[in-house]
Structures are given as structure tokens and as C-alpha cells.
XYZ file of N, CA and C in Angstrom:
870
model
N 83.827 -110.182 96.854
C 84.320 -110.198 95.480
C 83.237 -110.673 94.522
N 82.505 -111.755 94.923
C 81.443 -112.281 94.085
C 80.313 -111.291 93.933
N 80.006 -110.595 95.043
C 78.951 -109.574 94.976
C 79.321 -108.468 94.017
N 80.581 -108.034 94.076
C 81.042 -106.965 93.171
C 80.984 -107.431 91.733
N 81.379 -108.698 91.480
C 81.322 -109.238 90.118
C 79.901 -109.245 89.587
N 78.950 -109.631 90.460
C 77.547 -109.669 90.042
C 77.061 -108.293 89.653
N 77.414 -107.275 90.449
C 76.958 -105.913 90.134
C 77.548 -105.449 88.813
N 78.811 -105.815 88.544
C 79.431 -105.443 87.284
C 78.717 -106.118 86.123
N 78.380 -107.424 86.286
C 77.712 -108.154 85.210
C 76.405 -107.482 84.828
N 75.702 -106.947 85.788
C 74.411 -106.300 85.525
C 74.567 -104.850 85.117
N 75.791 -104.313 85.157
C 75.992 -102.911 84.813
C 75.404 -101.988 85.843
N 75.416 -102.379 87.137
C 74.774 -101.584 88.176
C 75.815 -101.165 89.201
N 75.927 -99.864 89.456
C 76.877 -99.384 90.449
C 76.322 -99.594 91.851
N 77.182 -99.478 92.846
C 76.749 -99.638 94.232
C 75.648 -98.662 94.584
N 75.764 -97.426 94.075
C 74.766 -96.412 94.424
C 73.409 -96.765 93.848
N 73.394 -97.253 92.594
C 72.126 -97.649 92.007
C 71.527 -98.818 92.780
N 72.340 -99.779 93.194
C 71.835 -100.930 93.921
C 71.247 -100.507 95.259
N 71.925 -99.591 95.937
C 71.497 -99.145 97.265
C 70.137 -98.491 97.206
N 69.799 -97.812 96.108
C 68.558 -97.047 96.026
C 67.383 -97.882 95.520
N 67.605 -99.139 95.175
C 66.516 -99.946 94.652
C 65.488 -100.269 95.735
N 64.272 -100.481 95.300
C 63.228 -100.878 96.238
C 63.485 -102.300 96.704
N 62.808 -102.692 97.809
C 63.024 -104.020 98.366
C 62.713 -105.121 97.383
N 61.634 -104.977 96.591
C 61.247 -106.017 95.650
C 62.321 -106.227 94.599
N 62.875 -105.123 94.074
C 63.901 -105.258 93.043
C 65.182 -105.833 93.621
N 65.501 -105.458 94.845
C 66.689 -106.017 95.488
C 66.527 -107.525 95.671
N 65.299 -107.980 96.027
C 65.054 -109.414 96.167
C 65.207 -110.119 94.825
N 64.733 -109.467 93.761
C 64.856 -110.075 92.438
C 66.321 -110.226 92.050
N 67.110 -109.188 92.312
C 68.538 -109.249 91.996
C 69.226 -110.327 92.806
N 68.837 -110.466 94.079
C 69.442 -111.479 94.926
C 69.185 -112.866 94.371
N 67.943 -113.113 93.938
C 67.599 -114.423 93.393
C 68.353 -114.701 92.110
N 68.442 -113.685 91.245
C 69.152 -113.876 89.989
C 70.648 -114.005 90.238
N 71.140 -113.288 91.252
C 72.550 -113.419 91.601
C 72.884 -114.851 91.963
N 71.936 -115.548 92.649
C 72.152 -116.944 93.009
C 72.302 -117.790 91.755
N 71.463 -117.534 90.731
C 71.553 -118.283 89.486
C 72.863 -118.017 88.772
N 73.293 -116.741 88.777
C 74.547 -116.398 88.098
C 75.728 -117.048 88.794
N 75.691 -117.084 90.131
C 76.784 -117.737 90.852
C 76.877 -119.206 90.464
N 75.700 -119.842 90.265
C 75.709 -121.235 89.841
C 76.321 -121.397 88.470
N 76.001 -120.473 87.566
C 76.572 -120.530 86.227
C 78.071 -120.321 86.249
N 78.511 -119.365 87.081
C 79.943 -119.089 87.166
C 80.683 -120.272 87.752
N 80.081 -120.965 88.712
C 80.746 -122.106 89.322
C 80.918 -123.243 88.335
N 80.105 -123.241 87.258
C 80.233 -124.265 86.229
C 81.210 -123.850 85.143
N 81.819 -122.685 85.311
C 82.829 -122.252 84.353
C 82.257 -121.580 83.129
N 81.021 -121.100 83.204
C 80.419 -120.449 82.048
C 81.156 -119.167 81.710
N 81.365 -118.916 80.403
C 82.008 -117.686 79.948
C 81.034 -116.801 79.194
N 79.785 -117.248 78.970
C 78.838 -116.488 78.152
C 78.004 -115.581 79.035
N 78.662 -114.611 79.704
C 77.945 -113.774 80.647
C 76.894 -112.908 79.968
N 77.182 -112.430 78.752
C 76.224 -111.557 78.085
C 74.902 -112.272 77.852
N 74.952 -113.585 77.607
C 73.714 -114.304 77.330
C 73.040 -114.805 78.599
N 73.764 -114.836 79.739
C 73.164 -115.355 80.960
C 72.558 -114.277 81.830
N 72.856 -113.004 81.588
C 72.263 -111.918 82.354
C 71.027 -111.424 81.614
N 69.817 -111.618 82.163
C 68.591 -111.246 81.433
C 68.539 -109.753 81.127
N 67.965 -109.427 79.963
C 67.844 -108.031 79.558
C 67.005 -107.228 80.547
N 66.001 -107.865 81.184
C 65.131 -107.086 82.063
C 65.866 -106.629 83.308
N 66.968 -107.308 83.678
C 67.764 -106.828 84.806
C 68.456 -105.524 84.438
N 68.976 -105.456 83.193
C 69.607 -104.212 82.760
C 68.577 -103.085 82.695
N 67.319 -103.427 82.379
C 66.297 -102.382 82.293
C 65.815 -101.925 83.658
N 66.148 -102.669 84.715
C 65.882 -102.153 86.059
C 66.669 -100.872 86.266
N 67.874 -100.843 85.687
C 68.719 -99.657 85.820
C 68.216 -98.520 84.937
N 67.873 -98.844 83.663
C 67.590 -97.771 82.713
C 66.113 -97.467 82.564
N 65.258 -98.473 82.712
C 63.826 -98.293 82.556
C 63.477 -97.650 81.224
N 64.119 -98.136 80.153
C 63.824 -97.693 78.802
C 63.456 -98.916 77.966
N 62.645 -98.740 76.913
C 62.309 -99.878 76.063
C 63.570 -100.502 75.489
N 63.528 -101.825 75.284
C 64.683 -102.504 74.701
C 64.937 -101.937 73.315
N 66.221 -101.753 73.005
C 66.595 -101.248 71.692
C 67.260 -102.373 70.930
N 67.496 -102.127 69.651
C 68.052 -103.132 68.760
C 69.332 -103.723 69.328
N 69.471 -105.045 69.280
C 70.623 -105.730 69.854
C 71.809 -105.799 68.887
N 71.736 -105.145 67.713
C 72.791 -105.265 66.726
C 74.109 -104.657 67.181
N 74.094 -103.874 68.266
C 75.329 -103.253 68.722
C 76.124 -104.158 69.651
N 75.735 -105.423 69.796
C 76.459 -106.355 70.662
C 77.910 -106.499 70.244
N 78.787 -106.781 71.201
C 80.214 -106.912 70.942
C 80.518 -108.195 70.188
N 81.594 -108.150 69.373
C 82.034 -109.351 68.679
C 83.176 -110.033 69.431
N 83.316 -109.722 70.740
C 84.366 -110.325 71.559
C 84.142 -111.837 71.652
N 85.205 -112.589 71.426
C 85.155 -114.046 71.577
C 85.291 -114.378 73.053
N 84.226 -114.946 73.651
C 84.220 -115.155 75.092
C 85.308 -116.120 75.555
N 85.794 -116.956 74.668
C 86.820 -117.916 75.067
C 88.184 -117.267 75.268
N 88.333 -116.029 74.829
C 89.622 -115.347 74.937
C 89.784 -114.602 76.255
N 88.695 -114.375 76.995
C 88.740 -113.480 78.131
C 88.203 -114.135 79.398
N 88.586 -113.585 80.544
C 88.119 -114.087 81.831
C 86.694 -113.615 82.088
N 86.058 -114.193 83.105
C 84.715 -113.759 83.483
C 84.694 -112.281 83.844
N 85.721 -111.821 84.554
C 85.754 -110.414 84.942
C 85.879 -109.507 83.723
N 86.729 -109.880 82.773
C 86.882 -109.072 81.566
C 85.574 -109.027 80.779
N 84.899 -110.159 80.696
C 83.614 -110.182 80.001
C 82.561 -109.357 80.731
N 82.668 -109.285 82.057
C 81.712 -108.463 82.801
C 81.899 -106.986 82.475
N 83.154 -106.558 82.222
C 83.402 -105.178 81.808
C 82.783 -104.914 80.433
N 82.956 -105.865 79.514
C 82.349 -105.720 78.185
C 80.834 -105.618 78.320
N 80.252 -106.476 79.163
C 78.809 -106.456 79.376
C 78.350 -105.122 79.953
N 79.141 -104.568 80.874
C 78.768 -103.293 81.475
C 78.817 -102.177 80.440
N 79.828 -102.207 79.565
C 79.899 -101.212 78.503
C 78.719 -101.301 77.559
N 78.331 -102.531 77.204
C 77.204 -102.716 76.293
C 75.881 -102.302 76.944
N 75.724 -102.605 78.248
C 74.508 -102.189 78.953
C 74.407 -100.669 79.000
N 75.553 -100.002 79.212
C 75.568 -98.535 79.223
C 75.205 -97.979 77.858
N 75.699 -98.617 76.810
C 75.355 -98.197 75.450
C 73.860 -98.316 75.206
N 73.261 -99.430 75.624
C 71.812 -99.598 75.440
C 71.040 -98.506 76.171
N 71.467 -98.207 77.394
C 70.794 -97.152 78.137
C 70.928 -95.804 77.460
N 72.131 -95.508 76.940
C 72.366 -94.230 76.269
C 71.513 -94.104 75.011
N 71.395 -95.188 74.253
C 70.574 -95.143 73.040
C 69.118 -94.848 73.373
N 68.648 -95.400 74.487
C 67.287 -95.106 74.906
C 67.094 -93.643 75.249
N 68.085 -93.057 75.944
C 67.990 -91.643 76.317
C 68.068 -90.759 75.086
N 68.928 -91.114 74.135
C 69.076 -90.310 72.919
C 67.791 -90.269 72.107
N 66.958 -91.298 72.246
C 65.697 -91.340 71.508
C 64.634 -90.425 72.114
N 64.853 -89.971 73.337
C 63.865 -89.108 73.999
C 63.840 -87.731 73.335
N 62.668 -87.318 72.916
C 62.513 -86.016 72.275
C 61.963 -84.960 73.235
N 61.217 -85.392 74.235
C 60.561 -84.455 75.144
C 61.253 -84.439 76.506
N 60.983 -83.373 77.264
C 61.466 -83.291 78.632
C 62.823 -82.637 78.810
N 63.415 -82.121 77.720
C 64.709 -81.465 77.818
C 64.519 -79.961 78.002
N 65.311 -79.369 78.884
C 65.270 -77.917 79.059
C 66.672 -77.340 78.881
N 66.732 -76.113 78.406
C 68.011 -75.467 78.110
C 68.729 -75.061 79.387
N 70.010 -75.411 79.469
C 70.865 -75.011 80.583
C 71.740 -73.820 80.201
N 72.355 -73.912 79.031
C 73.228 -72.823 78.584
C 73.404 -72.891 77.079
N 73.663 -71.736 76.465
C 73.938 -71.661 75.030
C 75.123 -70.733 74.827
N 76.143 -71.237 74.127
C 77.369 -70.473 73.915
C 77.410 -69.891 72.508
N 78.260 -68.893 72.335
C 78.339 -68.164 71.072
C 78.729 -69.001 69.874
N 79.526 -70.062 70.059
C 79.962 -70.890 68.938
C 79.001 -72.031 68.651
N 77.809 -71.956 69.227
C 76.789 -72.953 68.905
C 76.674 -74.086 69.894
N 77.456 -74.056 70.991
C 77.342 -75.118 71.992
C 76.063 -74.948 72.804
N 75.225 -75.949 72.774
C 73.962 -75.940 73.498
C 73.984 -77.060 74.527
N 73.646 -76.743 75.776
C 73.559 -77.760 76.825
C 72.124 -77.815 77.327
N 71.541 -79.011 77.271
C 70.185 -79.267 77.744
C 70.258 -80.215 78.941
N 69.152 -80.388 79.638
C 69.132 -81.336 80.757
C 67.742 -81.935 80.908
N 67.712 -83.114 81.529
C 66.469 -83.764 81.902
C 66.742 -84.596 83.150
N 65.693 -85.031 83.826
C 65.846 -85.852 85.031
C 65.214 -87.210 84.767
N 65.988 -88.280 85.026
C 65.523 -89.636 84.784
C 65.535 -90.447 86.077
N 64.626 -91.413 86.197
C 64.576 -92.233 87.417
C 65.919 -92.895 87.694
N 66.363 -92.801 88.945
C 67.578 -93.428 89.457
C 68.866 -92.871 88.883
N 68.860 -92.460 87.618
C 70.070 -91.875 87.040
C 70.217 -90.423 87.454
N 69.109 -89.764 87.774
C 69.166 -88.374 88.191
C 69.221 -87.420 87.005
N 69.901 -86.313 87.193
C 69.957 -85.284 86.155
C 70.977 -85.667 85.086
N 70.540 -85.626 83.841
C 71.393 -85.954 82.697
C 71.525 -84.710 81.840
N 72.763 -84.365 81.514
C 73.036 -83.200 80.672
C 73.359 -83.663 79.251
N 72.875 -82.899 78.293
C 73.070 -83.246 76.882
C 73.663 -82.042 76.155
N 74.865 -82.209 75.653
C 75.525 -81.117 74.930
C 75.471 -81.385 73.432
N 75.193 -80.330 72.662
C 75.180 -80.405 71.209
C 76.155 -79.358 70.668
N 76.998 -79.784 69.723
C 77.954 -78.863 69.108
C 78.325 -79.396 67.734
N 78.918 -78.555 66.920
C 79.451 -78.959 65.614
C 80.933 -78.627 65.605
N 81.747 -79.618 65.254
C 83.200 -79.443 65.222
C 83.696 -79.591 63.785
N 84.635 -78.747 63.404
C 85.093 -78.683 62.017
C 86.158 -79.688 61.652
N 85.984 -80.933 62.072
C 86.907 -82.018 61.704
C 86.084 -83.276 61.435
N 86.633 -84.255 60.703
C 85.888 -85.491 60.418
C 85.706 -86.350 61.664
N 84.748 -87.261 61.596
C 84.464 -88.181 62.694
C 85.688 -88.997 63.070
N 86.416 -89.506 62.073
C 87.567 -90.374 62.351
C 88.628 -89.667 63.185
N 88.831 -88.387 62.934
C 89.829 -87.652 63.713
C 89.398 -87.520 65.167
N 88.117 -87.259 65.400
C 87.624 -87.147 66.773
C 87.679 -88.493 67.491
N 87.318 -89.559 66.787
C 87.414 -90.899 67.383
C 88.855 -91.175 67.814
N 89.791 -90.839 66.959
C 91.206 -91.072 67.253
C 91.644 -90.298 68.493
N 91.208 -89.038 68.618
C 91.600 -88.206 69.753
C 90.940 -88.653 71.054
N 89.683 -89.064 70.984
C 88.897 -89.313 72.192
C 88.902 -90.766 72.649
N 89.416 -91.663 71.824
C 89.453 -93.075 72.219
C 90.857 -93.668 72.076
N 91.413 -93.612 70.900
C 92.727 -94.208 70.680
C 93.843 -93.459 71.407
N 93.723 -92.139 71.494
C 94.759 -91.317 72.158
C 94.284 -90.820 73.517
N 93.482 -91.625 74.181
C 92.858 -91.221 75.438
C 93.872 -90.779 76.487
N 94.994 -91.495 76.603
C 95.981 -91.184 77.635
C 96.668 -89.845 77.411
N 96.596 -89.319 76.198
C 97.214 -88.031 75.891
C 96.279 -86.854 76.162
N 95.072 -87.124 76.585
C 94.089 -86.072 76.791
C 94.550 -84.971 77.766
N 95.236 -85.293 78.873
C 95.672 -84.225 79.781
C 96.634 -83.229 79.140
N 97.244 -83.580 78.007
C 98.159 -82.667 77.321
C 97.428 -81.457 76.753
N 96.147 -81.626 76.435
C 95.392 -80.499 75.883
C 94.167 -80.115 76.723
N 93.809 -80.976 77.690
C 92.671 -80.680 78.563
C 93.189 -80.419 79.980
N 93.315 -79.152 80.369
C 93.915 -78.828 81.678
C 93.064 -79.227 82.874
N 91.834 -79.685 82.658
C 91.013 -80.123 83.787
C 91.389 -81.530 84.252
N 92.255 -82.211 83.492
C 92.713 -83.550 83.851
C 94.207 -83.526 84.142
N 94.614 -84.256 85.165
C 96.045 -84.373 85.448
C 96.607 -85.713 84.976
N 95.727 -86.729 84.835
C 96.217 -88.047 84.418
C 95.066 -88.895 83.897
N 95.331 -89.614 82.808
C 94.411 -90.636 82.303
C 95.249 -91.866 81.988
N 94.888 -92.991 82.569
C 95.651 -94.218 82.400
C 94.728 -95.344 81.967
N 95.104 -96.041 80.893
C 94.375 -97.243 80.482
C 94.893 -98.398 81.319
N 94.056 -98.922 82.199
C 94.446 -100.026 83.078
C 94.405 -101.365 82.359
N 93.471 -101.481 81.396
C 93.307 -102.751 80.709
C 92.557 -102.530 79.398
N 92.992 -103.228 78.361
C 92.272 -103.263 77.086
C 91.615 -104.630 76.954
N 90.338 -104.635 76.616
C 89.593 -105.878 76.451
C 89.068 -105.886 75.020
N 89.746 -106.593 74.148
C 89.422 -106.519 72.739
C 89.807 -105.151 72.201
N 89.212 -104.766 71.104
C 89.556 -103.472 70.504
C 88.569 -102.372 70.856
N 87.445 -102.735 71.516
C 86.391 -101.743 71.724
C 86.100 -101.411 73.177
N 86.760 -102.060 74.128
C 86.459 -101.843 75.547
C 87.738 -101.553 76.322
N 87.693 -100.516 77.163
C 88.833 -100.109 77.978
C 88.421 -99.994 79.435
N 89.358 -100.300 80.319
C 89.214 -100.012 81.747
C 90.197 -98.887 82.047
N 89.709 -97.751 82.561
C 90.561 -96.576 82.695
C 90.499 -95.973 84.096
N 91.532 -95.189 84.398
C 91.587 -94.418 85.646
C 91.914 -92.981 85.279
N 91.071 -92.047 85.747
C 91.296 -90.626 85.463
C 91.384 -89.847 86.774
N 92.258 -88.862 86.789
C 92.381 -87.962 87.948
C 92.211 -86.533 87.452
N 91.321 -85.787 88.072
C 91.125 -84.403 87.685
C 92.260 -83.542 88.236
N 92.478 -82.406 87.605
C 93.530 -81.492 88.041
C 93.051 -80.683 89.242
N 93.998 -80.317 90.072
C 93.698 -79.487 91.245
C 94.007 -78.037 90.904
N 93.009 -77.182 90.996
C 93.185 -75.766 90.685
C 92.751 -74.921 91.874
N 93.449 -73.820 92.145
C 93.028 -72.917 93.225
C 91.613 -72.398 92.975
N 90.802 -72.388 94.005
C 89.443 -71.885 93.868
C 88.456 -72.870 93.282
N 88.918 -74.107 93.004
C 88.029 -75.141 92.463
C 86.981 -75.516 93.516
N 85.699 -75.318 93.189
C 84.631 -75.567 94.149
C 84.482 -77.053 94.480
N 84.830 -77.921 93.539
C 84.622 -79.352 93.711
C 85.822 -80.031 94.349
N 87.016 -79.604 94.007
C 88.211 -80.285 94.488
C 88.592 -81.438 93.576
N 89.725 -82.039 93.837
C 90.226 -83.118 92.983
C 89.417 -84.400 93.178
N 89.178 -85.086 92.074
C 88.446 -86.347 92.082
C 89.184 -87.356 91.204
N 88.945 -88.637 91.479
C 89.407 -89.652 90.540
C 88.241 -90.553 90.159
N 88.365 -91.214 89.006
C 87.316 -92.060 88.448
C 87.934 -93.362 87.957
N 87.258 -94.464 88.153
C 87.579 -95.718 87.493
C 86.392 -96.045 86.600
N 86.661 -96.232 85.317
C 85.563 -96.322 84.349
C 85.763 -97.455 83.356
N 84.634 -97.979 82.875
C 84.612 -98.818 81.682
C 84.264 -97.908 80.513
N 85.050 -97.983 79.455
C 84.757 -97.220 78.234
C 84.555 -98.207 77.089
N 83.552 -97.925 76.287
C 83.198 -98.860 75.211
C 82.898 -98.075 73.942
N 83.358 -98.588 72.818
C 83.139 -97.937 71.519
C 82.284 -98.824 70.634
N 81.348 -98.199 69.960
C 80.531 -98.903 68.972
C 80.413 -98.033 67.729
N 80.664 -98.643 66.552
C 80.558 -97.922 65.284
C 79.398 -98.496 64.486
N 78.526 -97.611 64.044
C 77.384 -97.996 63.210
C 77.401 -97.137 61.958
N 77.766 -97.758 60.849
C 77.898 -97.053 59.577
C 78.885 -95.897 59.753
N 78.443 -94.647 59.607
C 79.374 -93.521 59.719
C 79.347 -92.865 61.095
N 78.543 -93.416 62.024
C 78.410 -92.823 63.358
C 79.196 -93.626 64.382
N 79.844 -92.917 65.323
C 80.630 -93.548 66.371
C 80.036 -93.189 67.729
N 79.872 -94.190 68.591
C 79.383 -93.999 69.955
C 80.506 -94.350 70.924
N 80.819 -93.432 71.823
C 81.842 -93.643 72.855
C 81.165 -93.515 74.214
N 80.979 -94.634 74.920
C 80.268 -94.599 76.193
C 81.198 -94.949 77.342
N 80.812 -94.512 78.534
C 81.580 -94.824 79.726
C 80.692 -94.809 80.957
N 81.096 -95.568 81.972
C 80.377 -95.587 83.242
C 81.324 -96.041 84.342
N 80.969 -95.727 85.574
C 81.818 -96.087 86.714
C 81.843 -97.593 86.925
N 82.983 -98.097 87.398
C 83.114 -99.510 87.713
C 84.093 -99.672 88.865
N 84.400 -100.909 89.207
C 85.373 -101.221 90.252
C 86.459 -102.091 89.645
N 87.685 -101.944 90.128
C 88.785 -102.728 89.589
C 89.830 -102.997 90.655
N 90.321 -104.238 90.664
C 91.410 -104.586 91.581
C 92.707 -103.897 91.175
N 92.771 -103.427 89.923
C 93.968 -102.725 89.462
C 94.078 -101.319 90.053
N 92.950 -100.765 90.508
C 92.969 -99.405 91.044
C 91.993 -99.295 92.206
N 92.385 -99.779 93.399
C 91.518 -99.639 94.572
C 91.409 -98.175 94.991
N 90.537 -97.898 95.916
C 90.379 -96.539 96.419
C 91.717 -96.014 96.934
N 92.041 -94.767 96.583
C 93.302 -94.162 96.989
C 93.114 -93.354 98.268
N 94.046 -93.504 99.193
C 93.973 -92.778 100.456
C 94.005 -91.265 100.204
N 93.054 -90.562 100.810
C 92.988 -89.113 100.667
C 92.373 -88.642 99.365
N 91.917 -89.570 98.512
C 91.345 -89.216 97.213
C 89.847 -89.495 97.223
N 89.047 -88.554 96.745
C 87.610 -88.741 96.638
C 87.308 -89.384 95.292
N 86.710 -90.561 95.322
C 86.386 -91.254 94.070
C 84.964 -90.938 93.646
N 84.846 -90.208 92.560
C 83.536 -89.883 92.001
C 83.093 -91.006 91.070
N 81.843 -90.963 90.643
C 81.303 -92.004 89.772
C 80.560 -91.375 88.600
N 80.931 -91.805 87.404
C 80.190 -91.409 86.213
C 79.055 -92.383 86.010
N 77.825 -91.915 86.217
C 76.682 -92.784 85.987
C 76.537 -93.108 84.514
N 76.803 -92.106 83.674
C 76.687 -92.278 82.233
C 77.463 -91.187 81.519
N 78.260 -91.583 80.540
C 78.848 -90.657 79.585
C 78.708 -91.290 78.216
N 78.151 -90.552 77.274
C 78.008 -91.070 75.912
C 78.247 -89.939 74.929
N 79.309 -90.077 74.144
C 79.612 -89.114 73.084
C 79.234 -89.745 71.755
N 78.440 -89.031 70.968
C 78.031 -89.495 69.646
C 78.683 -88.600 68.604
N 79.403 -89.215 67.684
C 80.088 -88.495 66.608
C 79.430 -88.864 65.287
N 78.840 -87.868 64.630
C 78.078 -88.127 63.412
C 78.438 -87.089 62.352
N 78.755 -87.543 61.132
C 79.093 -86.570 60.076
C 77.941 -85.602 59.831
N 78.289 -84.346 59.636
C 77.266 -83.352 59.334
C 76.720 -83.631 57.941
N 75.415 -83.599 57.815
C 74.799 -83.905 56.520
C 75.300 -82.943 55.449
N 75.846 -83.502 54.386
C 76.344 -82.691 53.286
C 77.776 -82.228 53.443
N 78.408 -82.538 54.578
C 79.790 -82.103 54.797
C 80.492 -83.113 55.709
N 81.176 -84.076 55.097
C 81.851 -85.123 55.854
C 83.047 -84.603 56.660
N 83.454 -83.381 56.404
C 84.600 -82.807 57.124
C 84.184 -82.123 58.423
N 82.901 -82.122 58.726
C 82.414 -81.584 59.989
C 81.634 -82.667 60.735
N 81.645 -82.561 62.054
C 81.033 -83.595 62.888
C 80.020 -82.996 63.848
N 78.839 -83.614 63.895
C 77.867 -83.258 64.916
C 78.231 -84.020 66.193
N 78.494 -83.276 67.259
C 78.988 -83.823 68.515
C 77.879 -83.746 69.557
N 77.448 -84.905 70.045
C 76.419 -84.972 71.087
C 77.014 -85.683 72.294
N 76.802 -85.117 73.490
C 77.424 -85.682 74.682
C 76.419 -85.746 75.824
N 76.024 -86.968 76.207
C 75.213 -87.192 77.403
C 76.146 -87.371 78.598
N 75.813 -86.743 79.718
C 76.667 -86.856 80.901
C 75.838 -86.798 82.173
N 76.070 -87.775 83.047
C 75.486 -87.789 84.380
C 76.513 -88.364 85.331
N 76.731 -87.706 86.473
C 77.734 -88.218 87.395
C 77.417 -87.862 88.840
N 78.011 -88.641 89.724
C 77.921 -88.401 91.167
C 79.326 -88.012 91.620
N 79.503 -86.751 91.988
C 80.827 -86.242 92.347
C 81.226 -86.582 93.774
N 80.310 -87.136 94.540
C 80.555 -87.535 95.931
C 80.918 -86.323 96.790
N 81.023 -86.546 98.093
C 81.343 -85.450 99.002
C 80.104 -84.618 99.326
N 80.282 -83.677 100.240
C 79.185 -82.827 100.687
C 79.114 -81.575 99.825
N 78.622 -81.743 98.605
C 78.532 -80.641 97.647
C 77.066 -80.366 97.361
N 76.599 -79.137 97.546
C 75.197 -78.816 97.242
C 74.844 -79.145 95.800
N 73.660 -79.686 95.607
C 73.231 -80.070 94.268
C 73.192 -78.879 93.324
N 72.896 -77.696 93.847
C 72.850 -76.506 92.998
C 74.213 -76.208 92.380
N 75.281 -76.467 93.141
C 76.642 -76.249 92.617
C 76.978 -77.305 91.577
N 76.647 -78.564 91.866
C 76.916 -79.640 90.910
C 76.206 -79.381 89.592
N 74.962 -78.902 89.667
C 74.191 -78.658 88.453
C 74.718 -77.469 87.657
N 75.539 -76.634 88.266
C 76.231 -75.579 87.513
C 77.568 -76.066 86.971
N 78.256 -76.878 87.758
C 79.609 -77.306 87.400
C 79.612 -78.266 86.215
N 78.697 -79.230 86.195
C 78.738 -80.254 85.145
C 78.524 -79.665 83.748
N 77.470 -78.864 83.500
C 77.338 -78.300 82.150
C 78.485 -77.361 81.784
N 79.027 -76.645 82.786
C 80.170 -75.768 82.499
C 81.397 -76.591 82.124
N 81.547 -77.768 82.757
C 82.675 -78.633 82.409
C 82.548 -79.144 80.974
N 81.328 -79.375 80.505
C 81.134 -79.784 79.112
C 81.521 -78.661 78.151
N 81.120 -77.454 78.483
C 81.470 -76.307 77.644
C 82.988 -76.109 77.628
N 83.621 -76.219 78.787
C 85.077 -76.063 78.863
C 85.789 -77.139 78.055
N 85.276 -78.377 78.128
C 85.884 -79.476 77.382
C 85.875 -79.187 75.886
N 84.735 -78.730 75.371
C 84.639 -78.427 73.937
C 85.589 -77.295 73.561
N 85.708 -76.306 74.438
C 86.625 -75.201 74.155
C 88.068 -75.690 74.053
N 88.490 -76.538 75.000
C 89.846 -77.089 74.966
C 90.040 -77.989 73.746
N 88.998 -78.772 73.410
C 89.090 -79.663 72.266
C 89.204 -78.873 70.968
N 88.430 -77.802 70.812
C 88.525 -76.963 69.611
C 89.937 -76.386 69.459
N 90.479 -75.910 70.568
C 91.821 -75.329 70.523
C 92.857 -76.372 70.111
N 92.705 -77.572 70.663
C 93.639 -78.649 70.331
C 93.517 -79.053 68.863
N 92.295 -79.186 68.380
C 92.086 -79.598 66.993
C 92.619 -78.585 65.992
N 92.600 -77.322 66.383
C 93.071 -76.276 65.480
C 94.580 -76.356 65.231
N 95.292 -77.065 66.120
C 96.746 -77.171 65.977
C 97.197 -78.596 65.663
N 96.235 -79.482 65.386
C 96.547 -80.898 65.183
C 96.192 -81.319 63.771
N 97.123 -81.989 63.126
C 96.860 -82.529 61.778
C 96.036 -83.796 61.903
N 95.295 -84.118 60.859
C 94.516 -85.341 60.871
C 95.447 -86.549 60.925
N 95.033 -87.659 61.605
C 95.876 -88.854 61.698
C 96.056 -89.523 60.355
């Protein structure tokens, strides 16, 4: 349990930890000892006790501005809840670093309505897909649909059979469980995910990030393959000169688990992004603004 808590505090999944070199694993072990000492003293300031360079072991990107830190009052939440907040913030920092990358992206697919999917390969995170699209609704409406009404997503997205918010931590962090829908001929098969989701708003732009985590509220299900989202980051930004349209950017990297050829995964993930936008456009066309 303590080991799992430590990995959550650092924002590092089991798979990322397993692939680390011996030197980095030794460093984490030593720091884990220090964190255990802090936890035994009842410390609640986990965000300040986990060094930034540990988070950069995962992302290997230059440190970005710390202004996106959460305003969660640590005295209101347990150590585990704060570790989820920390994991969401670490994922946000990593996503911001990737979004700043201008080089190394190659085109995967381009759709008729302007949906463009690019990809790049990053150390330890693997292949990351980046989707760009423009949607004809304001940022606030998309935020409402994709964060506040998250549990209603299967009503308009047929690739999902269930989305459940397991826990709310403040107003900006969620612990969720998602189950994909089972369809005949599906090459991947049904998967479930347990994720930390975190929202950050900067001026008129909204960032919605998510990553895989572990939770006692949703242990592994018998007969269910649990996939892991290494990174999901949706950026909602008003189109310049037209506040009623939104520039939609979506970073996505995941491990679907199971014996699936990488060539199939690399086709399925960008296609799933295109399908998601198609379902979202259809839903928005029949939905009034909140």
C-alpha cells in the first residue's frame, strides 16, 4: 500500500517505474524512504515534499511555470487524496512541456472537416498522438460537456459503456472509472480504465488532463483487461476573432495491455480520436448551450 502511495505521489505508473534504469530506481527508493518519514509525521503538504526533479524523471522536459498549481487546501484532504491532486498536476506539467514541442511531429491522418492527427515518440511515454480540430461552440460549453457532465458521455459516445466518478477532490480533480463498449469485430476488445482527471483554467484557455492511477474504490475486475492512459490532455482555446468557436487540441498516449501488435494500436488510437470528434460534433449539434 505504501509503495503504491509513493508511486502515486510521484505521478509514476507501475509500467513507467518498471522500465527505469537501475540508477533511477535507486534514487526513487532513497526518496521514497524520505517520503515515508514525512508521512509518518503526519505531513499533508505532499506537493511541496515531492521534488520537481522526480517528476521530470517521468517527463524529461524542462520545468514549466508553476502558476498552474492547485489551490486545494491540504488540511481538507487525506494524504491519498492529495496524492491524486499531485498526480494530476504532474501530468499537466508534462503535457505543457509536450505542447511546447514544435519539431518531431509527423502526420498520421487528415479528415475532411479539418481534423488533423499528428504523432511523435517520447522517452518512456512512447508514441503520443496530437489531434487538432476546430469546433463551432464556445470553450465553456465544451468544458461543461467534457468535465462537468463526464458521466453522461456514454449517452453520445458509443465507444463507452460506462463512466463513473469515484471521487471528487476539490473542484478541479476527479478519480474516475471508464469501461469501453464491446462491439462485434472490435480488434482491441473491451477495456476499463481508472484515471485521475484534472482541470486547469488559464485566462480563456481550459486544460483537461488525465492519467492512469490505482484506487481502492475500483480494484482490478475479474475477466476485465485494465488499460492505462499514460497521458491525455485536451486544450480548449477560443478561436482568435471568434469566441463562439474553439480550437481543440488533444494529446493522447496509452497502453492498451494484452497481446496486441503495436501496428494495430498505432492505427486504433488516432482513429479513436477522429471517431470521438465525430460523435462530439453530432452531440453538440443537438445540444443547447448550458
